[in-house]
mmCIF file with all atom_site columns, C-alpha atoms in Angstrom:
data_model
loop_
_atom_site.group_PDB
_atom_site.id
_atom_site.type_symbol
_atom_site.label_atom_id
_atom_site.label_alt_id
_atom_site.label_comp_id
_atom_site.label_asym_id
_atom_site.label_entity_id
_atom_site.label_seq_id
_atom_site.pdbx_PDB_ins_code
_atom_site.Cartn_x
_atom_site.Cartn_y
_atom_site.Cartn_z
_atom_site.occupancy
_atom_site.B_iso_or_equiv
_atom_site.pdbx_formal_charge
_atom_site.auth_seq_id
_atom_site.auth_comp_id
_atom_site.auth_asym_id
_atom_site.auth_atom_id
_atom_site.pdbx_PDB_model_num
ATOM 1   C CA . MET A 1 1   ? -4.316  -14.388 35.959  1.00 0.00 ? 1   MET A CA 1
ATOM 2   C CA . VAL A 1 2   ? -4.198  -14.073 32.176  1.00 0.00 ? 2   VAL A CA 1
ATOM 3   C CA . ALA A 1 3   ? -5.718  -10.959 30.625  1.00 0.00 ? 3   ALA A CA 1
ATOM 4   C CA . LYS A 1 4   ? -8.330  -11.503 27.965  1.00 0.00 ? 4   LYS A CA 1
ATOM 5   C CA . ARG A 1 5   ? -7.123  -10.514 24.526  1.00 0.00 ? 5   ARG A CA 1
ATOM 6   C CA . LYS A 1 6   ? -9.091  -7.618  23.058  1.00 0.00 ? 6   LYS A CA 1
ATOM 7   C CA . ASN A 1 7   ? -10.175 -7.597  19.443  1.00 0.00 ? 7   ASN A CA 1
ATOM 8   C CA . TYR A 1 8   ? -10.178 -4.100  18.009  1.00 0.00 ? 8   TYR A CA 1
ATOM 9   C CA . PRO A 1 9   ? -12.084 -3.165  14.837  1.00 0.00 ? 9   PRO A CA 1
ATOM 10  C CA . GLU A 1 10  ? -9.951  -2.776  11.695  1.00 0.00 ? 10  GLU A CA 1
ATOM 11  C CA . GLU A 1 11  ? -11.055 0.842   11.342  1.00 0.00 ? 11  GLU A CA 1
ATOM 12  C CA . PHE A 1 12  ? -9.759  1.616   14.847  1.00 0.00 ? 12  PHE A CA 1
ATOM 13  C CA . LYS A 1 13  ? -6.426  -0.026  13.990  1.00 0.00 ? 13  LYS A CA 1
ATOM 14  C CA . ARG A 1 14  ? -6.114  1.954   10.729  1.00 0.00 ? 14  ARG A CA 1
ATOM 15  C CA . ASP A 1 15  ? -6.972  5.201   12.503  1.00 0.00 ? 15  ASP A CA 1
ATOM 16  C CA . ALA A 1 16  ? -4.427  4.487   15.242  1.00 0.00 ? 16  ALA A CA 1
ATOM 17  C CA . VAL A 1 17  ? -1.686  3.782   12.680  1.00 0.00 ? 17  VAL A CA 1
ATOM 18  C CA . ASP A 1 18  ? -2.595  6.926   10.716  1.00 0.00 ? 18  ASP A CA 1
ATOM 19  C CA . LEU A 1 19  ? -2.495  8.973   13.923  1.00 0.00 ? 19  LEU A CA 1
ATOM 20  C CA . ALA A 1 20  ? 0.908   7.538   14.842  1.00 0.00 ? 20  ALA A CA 1
ATOM 21  C CA . ARG A 1 21  ? 2.323   8.302   11.407  1.00 0.00 ? 21  ARG A CA 1
ATOM 22  C CA . SER A 1 22  ? 0.921   11.824  11.219  1.00 0.00 ? 22  SER A CA 1
ATOM 23  C CA . SER A 1 23  ? 1.832   12.878  14.784  1.00 0.00 ? 23  SER A CA 1
ATOM 24  C CA . LYS A 1 24  ? 5.506   13.741  14.504  1.00 0.00 ? 24  LYS A CA 1
ATOM 25  C CA . ASP A 1 25  ? 5.478   15.731  17.758  1.00 0.00 ? 25  ASP A CA 1
ATOM 26  C CA . ARG A 1 26  ? 3.996   12.938  19.915  1.00 0.00 ? 26  ARG A CA 1
ATOM 27  C CA . THR A 1 27  ? 5.639   9.717   21.022  1.00 0.00 ? 27  THR A CA 1
ATOM 28  C CA . LEU A 1 28  ? 4.135   6.310   20.329  1.00 0.00 ? 28  LEU A CA 1
ATOM 29  C CA . THR A 1 29  ? 3.835   5.825   24.074  1.00 0.00 ? 29  THR A CA 1
ATOM 30  C CA . ASP A 1 30  ? 1.744   8.986   24.386  1.00 0.00 ? 30  ASP A CA 1
ATOM 31  C CA . ILE A 1 31  ? -0.480  8.006   21.441  1.00 0.00 ? 31  ILE A CA 1
ATOM 32  C CA . ALA A 1 32  ? -0.986  4.453   22.744  1.00 0.00 ? 32  ALA A CA 1
ATOM 33  C CA . ARG A 1 33  ? -1.827  5.754   26.213  1.00 0.00 ? 33  ARG A CA 1
ATOM 34  C CA . SER A 1 34  ? -4.331  8.286   24.802  1.00 0.00 ? 34  SER A CA 1
ATOM 35  C CA . LEU A 1 35  ? -6.033  5.516   22.804  1.00 0.00 ? 35  LEU A CA 1
ATOM 36  C CA . GLY A 1 36  ? -6.114  3.181   25.784  1.00 0.00 ? 36  GLY A CA 1
ATOM 37  C CA . ILE A 1 37  ? -3.987  0.481   24.160  1.00 0.00 ? 37  ILE A CA 1
ATOM 38  C CA . HIS A 1 38  ? -0.646  -1.079  24.973  1.00 0.00 ? 38  HIS A CA 1
ATOM 39  C CA . LEU A 1 39  ? 2.433   0.385   23.285  1.00 0.00 ? 39  LEU A CA 1
ATOM 40  C CA . GLU A 1 40  ? 3.433   -2.967  21.771  1.00 0.00 ? 40  GLU A CA 1
ATOM 41  C CA . THR A 1 41  ? -0.058  -3.381  20.326  1.00 0.00 ? 41  THR A CA 1
ATOM 42  C CA . LEU A 1 42  ? 0.333   -0.101  18.449  1.00 0.00 ? 42  LEU A CA 1
ATOM 43  C CA . ARG A 1 43  ? 3.827   -1.068  17.295  1.00 0.00 ? 43  ARG A CA 1
ATOM 44  C CA . ASN A 1 44  ? 2.519   -4.397  15.989  1.00 0.00 ? 44  ASN A CA 1
ATOM 45  C CA . TRP A 1 45  ? -0.251  -2.641  14.050  1.00 0.00 ? 45  TRP A CA 1
ATOM 46  C CA . ILE A 1 46  ? 2.305   -0.277  12.501  1.00 0.00 ? 46  ILE A CA 1
ATOM 47  C CA . ARG A 1 47  ? 4.523   -3.225  11.495  1.00 0.00 ? 47  ARG A CA 1
ATOM 48  C CA . GLU A 1 48  ? 1.552   -5.106  10.019  1.00 0.00 ? 48  GLU A CA 1
ATOM 49  C CA . ASP A 1 49  ? 0.465   -2.043  8.070   1.00 0.00 ? 49  ASP A CA 1
ATOM 50  C CA . LYS A 1 50  ? 3.975   -1.553  6.714   1.00 0.00 ? 50  LYS A CA 1
ATOM 51  C CA . ALA A 1 51  ? 4.187   -5.215  5.648   1.00 0.00 ? 51  ALA A CA 1
ATOM 52  C CA . ARG A 1 52  ? 0.750   -4.992  4.025   1.00 0.00 ? 52  ARG A CA 1
ATOM 53  C CA . ALA A 1 53  ? 1.798   -1.859  2.126   1.00 0.00 ? 53  ALA A CA 1
ATOM 54  C CA . GLN A 1 54  ? 4.933   -3.608  0.851   1.00 0.00 ? 54  GLN A CA 1
ATOM 55  C CA . ASP A 1 55  ? 2.853   -6.549  -0.372  1.00 0.00 ? 55  ASP A CA 1
ATOM 56  C CA . VAL A 1 56  ? 0.497   -4.212  -2.222  1.00 0.00 ? 56  VAL A CA 1
ATOM 57  C CA . ASP A 1 57  ? 3.322   -2.108  -3.668  1.00 0.00 ? 57  ASP A CA 1
ATOM 58  C CA . GLY A 1 58  ? 5.219   -5.141  -4.891  1.00 0.00 ? 58  GLY A CA 1
ATOM 59  C CA . GLY A 1 59  ? 7.609   -5.214  -2.004  1.00 0.00 ? 59  GLY A CA 1
ATOM 60  C CA . SER A 1 60  ? 10.622  -7.466  -2.128  1.00 0.00 ? 60  SER A CA 1
ATOM 61  C CA . ASP A 1 61  ? 9.782   -11.149 -1.811  1.00 0.00 ? 61  ASP A CA 1
ATOM 62  C CA . ALA A 1 62  ? 12.649  -13.124 -0.305  1.00 0.00 ? 62  ALA A CA 1
ATOM 63  C CA . SER A 1 63  ? 11.369  -16.365 -1.838  1.00 0.00 ? 63  SER A CA 1
ATOM 64  C CA . MET A 1 64  ? 11.950  -15.148 -5.410  1.00 0.00 ? 64  MET A CA 1
ATOM 65  C CA . THR A 1 65  ? 15.075  -16.225 -7.251  1.00 0.00 ? 65  THR A CA 1
ATOM 66  C CA . PRO A 1 66  ? 17.202  -13.610 -9.034  1.00 0.00 ? 66  PRO A CA 1
ATOM 67  C CA . ALA A 1 67  ? 15.910  -14.910 -12.385 1.00 0.00 ? 67  ALA A CA 1
ATOM 68  C CA . GLU A 1 68  ? 12.305  -14.477 -11.221 1.00 0.00 ? 68  GLU A CA 1
ATOM 69  C CA . LYS A 1 69  ? 13.051  -10.967 -9.962  1.00 0.00 ? 69  LYS A CA 1
ATOM 70  C CA . ASN A 1 70  ? 14.596  -10.075 -13.337 1.00 0.00 ? 70  ASN A CA 1
ATOM 71  C CA . GLU A 1 71  ? 11.606  -11.490 -15.198 1.00 0.00 ? 71  GLU A CA 1
ATOM 72  C CA . LEU A 1 72  ? 9.211   -9.583  -12.948 1.00 0.00 ? 72  LEU A CA 1
ATOM 73  C CA . LYS A 1 73  ? 11.150  -6.382  -13.609 1.00 0.00 ? 73  LYS A CA 1
ATOM 74  C CA . ARG A 1 74  ? 11.069  -7.046  -17.379 1.00 0.00 ? 74  ARG A CA 1
ATOM 75  C CA . LEU A 1 75  ? 7.348   -7.806  -17.306 1.00 0.00 ? 75  LEU A CA 1
ATOM 76  C CA . ARG A 1 76  ? 6.599   -4.634  -15.368 1.00 0.00 ? 76  ARG A CA 1
ATOM 77  C CA . ARG A 1 77  ? 8.526   -2.567  -17.940 1.00 0.00 ? 77  ARG A CA 1
ATOM 78  C CA . GLU A 1 78  ? 6.694   -4.312  -20.776 1.00 0.00 ? 78  GLU A CA 1
ATOM 79  C CA . ASN A 1 79  ? 3.356   -3.766  -19.042 1.00 0.00 ? 79  ASN A CA 1
ATOM 80  C CA . ALA A 1 80  ? 4.088   -0.045  -18.652 1.00 0.00 ? 80  ALA A CA 1
ATOM 81  C CA . ARG A 1 81  ? 5.066   0.206   -22.338 1.00 0.00 ? 81  ARG A CA 1
ATOM 82  C CA . LEU A 1 82  ? 1.899   -1.607  -23.430 1.00 0.00 ? 82  LEU A CA 1
ATOM 83  C CA . LYS A 1 83  ? -0.254  0.686   -21.292 1.00 0.00 ? 83  LYS A CA 1
ATOM 84  C CA . GLU A 1 84  ? 1.407   3.668   -22.930 1.00 0.00 ? 84  GLU A CA 1
ATOM 85  C CA . ASP A 1 85  ? 0.813   2.162   -26.396 1.00 0.00 ? 85  ASP A CA 1
ATOM 86  C CA . ASN A 1 86  ? -2.845  1.565   -25.515 1.00 0.00 ? 86  ASN A CA 1
ATOM 87  C CA . GLU A 1 87  ? -3.232  5.173   -24.394 1.00 0.00 ? 87  GLU A CA 1
ATOM 88  C CA . ILE A 1 88  ? -1.739  6.437   -27.660 1.00 0.00 ? 88  ILE A CA 1
ATOM 89  C CA . LEU A 1 89  ? -4.058  4.181   -29.689 1.00 0.00 ? 89  LEU A CA 1
ATOM 90  C CA . ARG A 1 90  ? -7.071  5.280   -27.653 1.00 0.00 ? 90  ARG A CA 1
ATOM 91  C CA . LYS A 1 91  ? -6.265  8.945   -28.308 1.00 0.00 ? 91  LYS A CA 1
ATOM 92  C CA . ALA A 1 92  ? -5.662  8.282   -32.016 1.00 0.00 ? 92  ALA A CA 1
ATOM 93  C CA . ALA A 1 93  ? -8.970  6.459   -32.331 1.00 0.00 ? 93  ALA A CA 1
ATOM 94  C CA . ALA A 1 94  ? -10.784 9.346   -30.640 1.00 0.00 ? 94  ALA A CA 1
ATOM 95  C CA . TYR A 1 95  ? -9.047  11.847  -32.943 1.00 0.00 ? 95  TYR A CA 1
ATOM 96  C CA . PHE A 1 96  ? -9.944  9.952   -36.132 1.00 0.00 ? 96  PHE A CA 1
ATOM 97  C CA . ALA A 1 97  ? -13.509 9.419   -34.902 1.00 0.00 ? 97  ALA A CA 1
ATOM 98  C CA . ARG A 1 98  ? -13.890 13.198  -34.550 1.00 0.00 ? 98  ARG A CA 1
ATOM 99  C CA . GLU A 1 99  ? -12.410 13.765  -38.015 1.00 0.00 ? 99  GLU A CA 1
ATOM 100 C CA . THR A 1 100 ? -14.822 11.389  -39.731 1.00 0.00 ? 100 THR A CA 1
ATOM 101 C CA . THR A 1 101 ? -17.902 13.036  -38.195 1.00 0.00 ? 101 THR A CA 1
ATOM 102 C CA . ARG A 1 102 ? -17.098 16.480  -39.593 1.00 0.00 ? 102 ARG A CA 1
#
C-alpha cells in the first residue's frame, strides 16, 4: 500500500524551517515529530530553503565560467559605486535646493 503524498501549505513549510533553525536545543527528529511530519520531509524543506536563499543572495552558480564570474563581480562593484554616486548627487541636489529657497 502506497501512502498518499501530503501537500503542505508554503506558510507551514516556512514556519517549520524557521522553528528548526531557531530551536538549537531541540533535535530535528523532535521538531518533525511535534509537527506531525516525517523527519526527511523537514530536512528536504530546510535544503530547499537554503538553496532558495543562495539563489536570492547570488549564490555560486556552477554553470558560470570563470570569465563570467569575474564579470559579475566587476559589475556588482560598479553597481555599488554607481549607487553611492547617486546617493551623493541626491544629497547635493537636496542641499542646493534648500540653499536657493532661502
